[in-house]
Amino acid sequence: MSDTPPSDLVTVGIANRVATLTLNNAAKRNALSAALLDALVAGLKSLDTQEVRVVILRAAAGLPVWSAGHDIKELPRGHEDPLGYSDPLEKALRAIRELPVPVIAMVHGTVWGGAFDLVLSCDMIVADETASFAITPVNLGLPYNTTGLMHFIGRLPMNLIKEMFFTAAPLKAADAEHWHIVNHLVPSAELEGFTRTLAEGMTAKAPLAVAVIKEQLRVLSDYQPIAAQVFERIQDMRRQVYESADFQEGIAAFLEKRKAVFRGT
Amino acid sequence: MSDTPPSDLVTVGIANRVATLTLNNAAKRNALSAALLDALVAGLKSLDTQEVRVVILRAAAGLPVWSAGHDIKELPRGHEDPLGYSDPLEKALRAIRELPVPVIAMVHGTVWGGAFDLVLSCDMIVADETASFAITPVNLGLPYNTTGLMHFIGRLPMNLIKEMFFTAAPLKAADAEHWHIVNHLVPSAELEGFTRTLAEGMTAKAPLAVAVIKEQLRVLSDYQPIAAQVFERIQDMRRQVYESADFQEGIAAFLEKRKAVFRGT
Amino acid sequence: MSDTPPSDLVTVGIANRVATLTLNNAAKRNALSAALLDALVAGLKSLDTQEVRVVILRAAAGLPVWSAGHDIKELPRGHEDPLGYSDPLEKALRAIRELPVPVIAMVHGTVWGGAFDLVLSCDMIVADETASFAITPVNLGLPYNTTGLMHFIGRLPMNLIKEMFFTAAPLKAADAEHWHIVNHLVPSAELEGFTRTLAEGMTAKAPLAVAVIKEQLRVLSDYQPIAAQVFERIQDMRRQVYESADFQEGIAAFLEKRKAVFRGT
Amino acid sequence: MSDTPPSDLVTVGIANRVATLTLNNAAKRNALSAALLDALVAGLKSLDTQEVRVVILRAAAGLPVWSAGHDIKELPRGHEDPLGYSDPLEKALRAIRELPVPVIAMVHGTVWGGAFDLVLSCDMIVADETASFAITPVNLGLPYNTTGLMHFIGRLPMNLIKEMFFTAAPLKAADAEHWHIVNHLVPSAELEGFTRTLAEGMTAKAPLAVAVIKEQLRVLSDYQPIAAQVFERIQDMRRQVYESADFQEGIAAFLEKRKAVFRGT
Amino acid sequence: MSDTPPSDLVTVGIANRVATLTLNNAAKRNALSAALLDALVAGLKSLDTQEVRVVILRAAAGLPVWSAGHDIKELPRGHEDPLGYSDPLEKALRAIRELPVPVIAMVHGTVWGGAFDLVLSCDMIVADETASFAITPVNLGLPYNTTGLMHFIGRLPMNLIKEMFFTAAPLKAADAEHWHIVNHLVPSAELEGFTRTLAEGMTAKAPLAVAVIKEQLRVLSDYQPIAAQVFERIQDMRRQVYESADFQEGIAAFLEKRKAVFRGT
Amino acid sequence: MSDTPPSDLVTVGIANRVATLTLNNAAKRNALSAALLDALVAGLKSLDTQEVRVVILRAAAGLPVWSAGHDIKELPRGHEDPLGYSDPLEKALRAIRELPVPVIAMVHGTVWGGAFDLVLSCDMIVADETASFAITPVNLGLPYNTTGLMHFIGRLPMNLIKEMFFTAAPLKAADAEHWHIVNHLVPSAELEGFTRTLAEGMTAKAPLAVAVIKEQLRVLSDYQPIAAQVFERIQDMRRQVYESADFQEGIAAFLEKRKAVFRGT
Ligand code: NI
Ligand code: NI
Ligand code: NI
């Protein structure tokens, strides 16, 4: 398995004012390594948002896995918050959420863990019948971060959020449509065409109005206040989790490709 | 095209403790002019909410357009917030949201722009198969107001809100049912009967309990706090939009019935 | 009709790290009396959450009513808030919401009033085709409490919340699926098997991560701030409702099994 | 002791755009009875705030007591919140806080209990050396309301607030100056002249700017949000206090002019 | 009166890790023109905060006016918010508040209007006996902005804030000490020496800890949330003020050096 | 230097319904070690708050240091938040803040670092002329926690908070009186008598009212909400500080009794 050169991890193509960013690390199933996420952020920042009016985020054609999620090998193990504000995934999520143009996630194949957070942070999702979605921190013993959970709240019904987080089971395409995860479920053969048409339709709209509406919705979603006291208590609970033996076990089991045995300590 | 006399723009009928308010300006496709909105507010304020227990808001029978939305000719052009707190539409939305009895929007035909905000501000929506819904500020380059966006949040999933705002495309009746915009989708022939039955069922319920529950839900939705700092930044972004050349172009194109060409400035 | 002994009102069984709590007062249709709710809280507190990893909350097999809701005879009548912070139902809702393991409501039969708040406070709901759900304070003239309403917001779309609260009409199983009240709708014959499989799947997951994620979601839902000024105004409105003649009438009518006549005073 | 006629309880005089409202019930030491407070609100509402630019609130000349505070005989005793949102004092405090012109409390003599909340709700306080201030709910066993406490926070340092509330001891004029309760401490002989000069100086200022600044400061002080969950818990604690035996004892002792004996139940 | 060249409006000197920024436009009494404020921001941004550990902000030696406040000639007159988020003064206030090192305002002479907001936005104030402070929007009919008012709240007692805003009268040095506006009041002859010693003492402290503490205090002060609904209402009131005839009169009178006559319209 | 036995670190005496807790570890200058803080919490929890109505917190008689603050040797060095929610000092601060009776800090001698947070968390402070107060995290390079900073906000003016935090210099007794840190400054010889009299005066007040008022003030101070997004950013900044070389240097220098040299990295 040879490494993809950094410059090829995320490719950028532009046509008709629509930029397409393609996750392109088949060898690692598009795992969200620091290298790939930095490339994604660089790709987003390279766009001239006066010219580009819409972004499509996709995986390279033909991959059965859209993205495998966090690159587990890179997670800090104990003592340090594994989902810190400055970590590469968090930066990438903010880059998408703060981009002043709409971002459509075009999903063919399976979406795992942090990659689900990534597609939910896009403004819309178009998927085909091969798509599935899972959020897997309880497979690792990983305490999810509060702003990460806020990306799900208001976007999905609370009982679905809980089922997905507590079971870590993948949700199939049809169910993802029922639960409104996807804006549109279309046949595989039509996925690219449908997504392009949707995107190009938006390029004719007033870009300043689009940008300020997107920013207002972001602020209203992301800046819901909670008491500092409550936050520090939660942070303390999270620290106990990422310093637990179970978290070590979860990562070890993942890397050894065996089932983790959790003891609650 | 003759003008409808002010007193006829919104008619009020009461039967079995249900008041029906009818938007009645076919010539202007029920555009939300100051005159029509003032008549609507006057109609709502004329109700004796001890006697009237439910309100139905509808368009006059037979119209293919439920309402065309903002009366674009009346929008301020530049320098002034086009969606100010004291503007007629904002007053009408508050009048509905603060009315101490339930309001059902009965929708036959197409609902555009500010009229979508109006029906979403009703407590329930019953629609037939001719109904469609669109929210169109990006066709004009109009920066939507923050409380306006809050009417959508918590009521619709965030990815639908974004698709509707960023595409300005109408959502058809069946999709409106899938996305929970409408409480009930019923055949055209049954629309009035179904809506009346739903309304009359509520007239027997304890009105004080209904009123306080509606008010609590309003407060919990409308009074979500954000930092003043964030708000002033947003307000500044919005000002740049309504003072932009694009906003002038959007309104001009609309009035000249041509496609706007936006430059992002 | 003989009384169920306190110790039998809620039974607890544990197998494969899944605890099943069964509401077991057929004679009173599992009305949420102080005795039953105290037994429920005692049952929850008796669990060793190191050993038990998931809880199923169900009614005794064979009952057509999952729970009839508040025990109306026990409600304070006037002068006192009927839904106070320390009342038995509120304590039970908090016990479920604060339990550090997932709770699945398994629903066969009809769910009324406060019992709907109870199942919505569980993390997931699995139901069969006999299930229905109603929230009935407007039948009594009862002002619902603000935190109670917050249990619905974010969990269900606002227009459904309003229709259910303002009509007090039961929502059938298929509609409950459409509106995402239930996570899964399964045939009666498969209800227990399906629910057990779902529960047992979660027992293998990292319990500390599950616990902190559940707690974060609770905090983000339950601790949304509103201004004290607004709250005191609401509290005052609620007091006027529970001190109204209509509330007396609502309770009297219920106990006399007749239709209430509300006057709005 | 003869009763002051309602129309004379609060007198209103206007000169040079300054209105002077005088509490004028010497017989009852200006106790804040419903009658006096209603007269105060009526006096405030009678002002034409286009003409009147400043208000002075004072006690009738020569009284050693500025106001004795709540009229204890009128307080509800048990079962009902003694400081409800619609109670006369709360209405009067809001009338002052919401008045679009500055209100100066001119204080000669002692200020007790709710009257301290009243003068703190004025925009400025000018006092002479006879002035003193006390806040006395712990003498009665009265649970103060949350918005009432918010009137003190941000206005006085927290440690002074606590000492005053927990000791119920009067603070003398010089100490009131040290702790910034009063804007100006002036000799008795100069009190009226000084206050008039201060007031008249403000009448030349831009009244719309004054009004919106006062309203913004009110909103920033009064609308600080707290979680509904926290509020309901506090409300429940307060209910236990106003339903306690100690509250009965506190009121009884006051009326019998003896020292209360509190048991903490 | 000759214009100061832009490069000389604000001078920067650095010694012993303390940067001194000097407002240097004697001809215009250091009025806060866009040019001077841009120079101030540029000066702040030019600092290497690894090397510089403290900033002193002062007026050029010998001036009797520290700063005359807003350059009234530059204020927008009507239709536009005169205190917008992107206006030069707002940018300068944020530059000071967000600078990761302490800023001491060293005040000799009179401080007017927006310049008072500027010195309050510094972390500390050291002044001599010639210092005085006034906040003057009601002399102009100018509606102050909400974040501007928040700079005063928590920093000064509310009754002083109101007296200063409603009278626009200067507060003398000794009173400024009594009300805690200044950290230290020192004789003129010692002002520079005292301030330098205070500043140099801070250069030995841990700079990362200083920076994060300053940032936390800023966030806790500046990000207090209020409801969007409340904010939009306030913004609307403010618009009515800056579009009023009185605001035109206020500015005209100022420029004509006569007393304004306000009509409340 | 022999160790004080744990049971003697904090002694408890009760007389006339006033409990006196005495910090009693002269050998270590009452440093806030885990052992001493646990003893303090144990002492507070041992009180029967039905019987005890007021608490006095003091240092053993005759000590020149009231408390030296954090026991630096016990601080985690890097990788772990040195001021976590569950750390002994945080638990002690909450124990005092949540105690349902007033706590008076009686201060003779110098108060350092975390001990200043401790006395500010008491409801009142009475001090004599030997008292001084300093807050010293910038001597160590320690990032203070957000709830800790909130204990200062609302209690002290912001410019004093900044001067104390950024200089780490002790504030003398007379200045502490000027800035309202102390409720009363009394001569050494009268300190005990004055404090006892103040305390005993409160024992006659209605304890339930005292308790709920204290709790409301705590909630209004401690539960001010900020956005989770802002909090996570702050937490990330703080992590960078406690993982910095400067923090290692700060602690090392303290233990080696030499002056730290900070490099800002
Ligand atoms: Ni569906
Ligand atoms: Ni749905
Ligand atoms: Ni002072």
mmCIF file of N, CA, C and O and ligand atoms in Angstrom, chain A residues 177-180, chain B residues 177-180, chain C residues 177-180, ligand 1:
data_model
loop_
_atom_site.group_PDB
_atom_site.id
_atom_site.type_symbol
_atom_site.label_atom_id
_atom_site.label_comp_id
_atom_site.label_asym_id
_atom_site.label_seq_id
_atom_site.Cartn_x
_atom_site.Cartn_y
_atom_site.Cartn_z
ATOM 1 N N GLU A 177 -32.965 8.694 4.276
ATOM 2 C CA GLU A 177 -33.958 9.574 3.645
ATOM 3 C C GLU A 177 -35.143 9.792 4.592
ATOM 4 O O GLU A 177 -35.592 10.911 4.796
ATOM 5 N N HIS A 178 -35.631 8.709 5.182
ATOM 6 C CA HIS A 178 -36.766 8.835 6.106
ATOM 7 C C HIS A 178 -36.445 9.824 7.232
ATOM 8 O O HIS A 178 -37.288 10.618 7.635
ATOM 9 N N TRP A 179 -35.228 9.762 7.737
ATOM 10 C CA TRP A 179 -34.842 10.602 8.883
ATOM 11 C C TRP A 179 -34.285 11.952 8.445
ATOM 12 O O TRP A 179 -33.726 12.694 9.256
ATOM 13 N N HIS A 180 -34.355 12.258 7.150
ATOM 14 C CA HIS A 180 -33.966 13.583 6.662
ATOM 15 C C HIS A 180 -32.467 13.862 6.737
ATOM 16 O O HIS A 180 -32.054 15.019 6.692
ATOM 17 N N GLU B 177 -44.958 17.394 2.617
ATOM 18 C CA GLU B 177 -45.426 16.435 3.622
ATOM 19 C C GLU B 177 -44.243 15.629 4.168
ATOM 20 O O GLU B 177 -44.106 15.443 5.371
ATOM 21 N N HIS B 178 -43.407 15.157 3.263
ATOM 22 C CA HIS B 178 -42.243 14.368 3.705
ATOM 23 C C HIS B 178 -41.396 15.156 4.707
ATOM 24 O O HIS B 178 -40.900 14.600 5.692
ATOM 25 N N TRP B 179 -41.221 16.439 4.443
ATOM 26 C CA TRP B 179 -40.358 17.258 5.299
ATOM 27 C C TRP B 179 -41.120 17.899 6.459
ATOM 28 O O TRP B 179 -40.583 18.759 7.161
ATOM 29 N N HIS B 180 -42.380 17.503 6.655
ATOM 30 C CA HIS B 180 -43.137 17.955 7.830
ATOM 31 C C HIS B 180 -43.486 19.440 7.794
ATOM 32 O O HIS B 180 -43.813 20.008 8.842
ATOM 33 N N GLU C 177 -44.653 7.071 13.370
ATOM 34 C CA GLU C 177 -43.433 6.744 12.622
ATOM 35 C C GLU C 177 -43.106 7.890 11.645
ATOM 36 O O GLU C 177 -41.967 8.332 11.555
ATOM 37 N N HIS C 178 -44.128 8.356 10.931
ATOM 38 C CA HIS C 178 -43.897 9.445 9.974
ATOM 39 C C HIS C 178 -43.269 10.653 10.666
ATOM 40 O O HIS C 178 -42.380 11.303 10.118
ATOM 41 N N TRP C 179 -43.746 10.947 11.871
ATOM 42 C CA TRP C 179 -43.281 12.143 12.568
ATOM 43 C C TRP C 179 -42.061 11.863 13.446
ATOM 44 O O TRP C 179 -41.667 12.716 14.247
ATOM 45 N N HIS C 180 -41.505 10.671 13.347
ATOM 46 C CA HIS C 180 -40.250 10.355 14.041
ATOM 47 C C HIS C 180 -40.395 10.263 15.552
ATOM 48 O O HIS C 180 -39.400 10.348 16.274
HETATM 49 NI NI NI G 1 -41.161 10.551 6.195
#
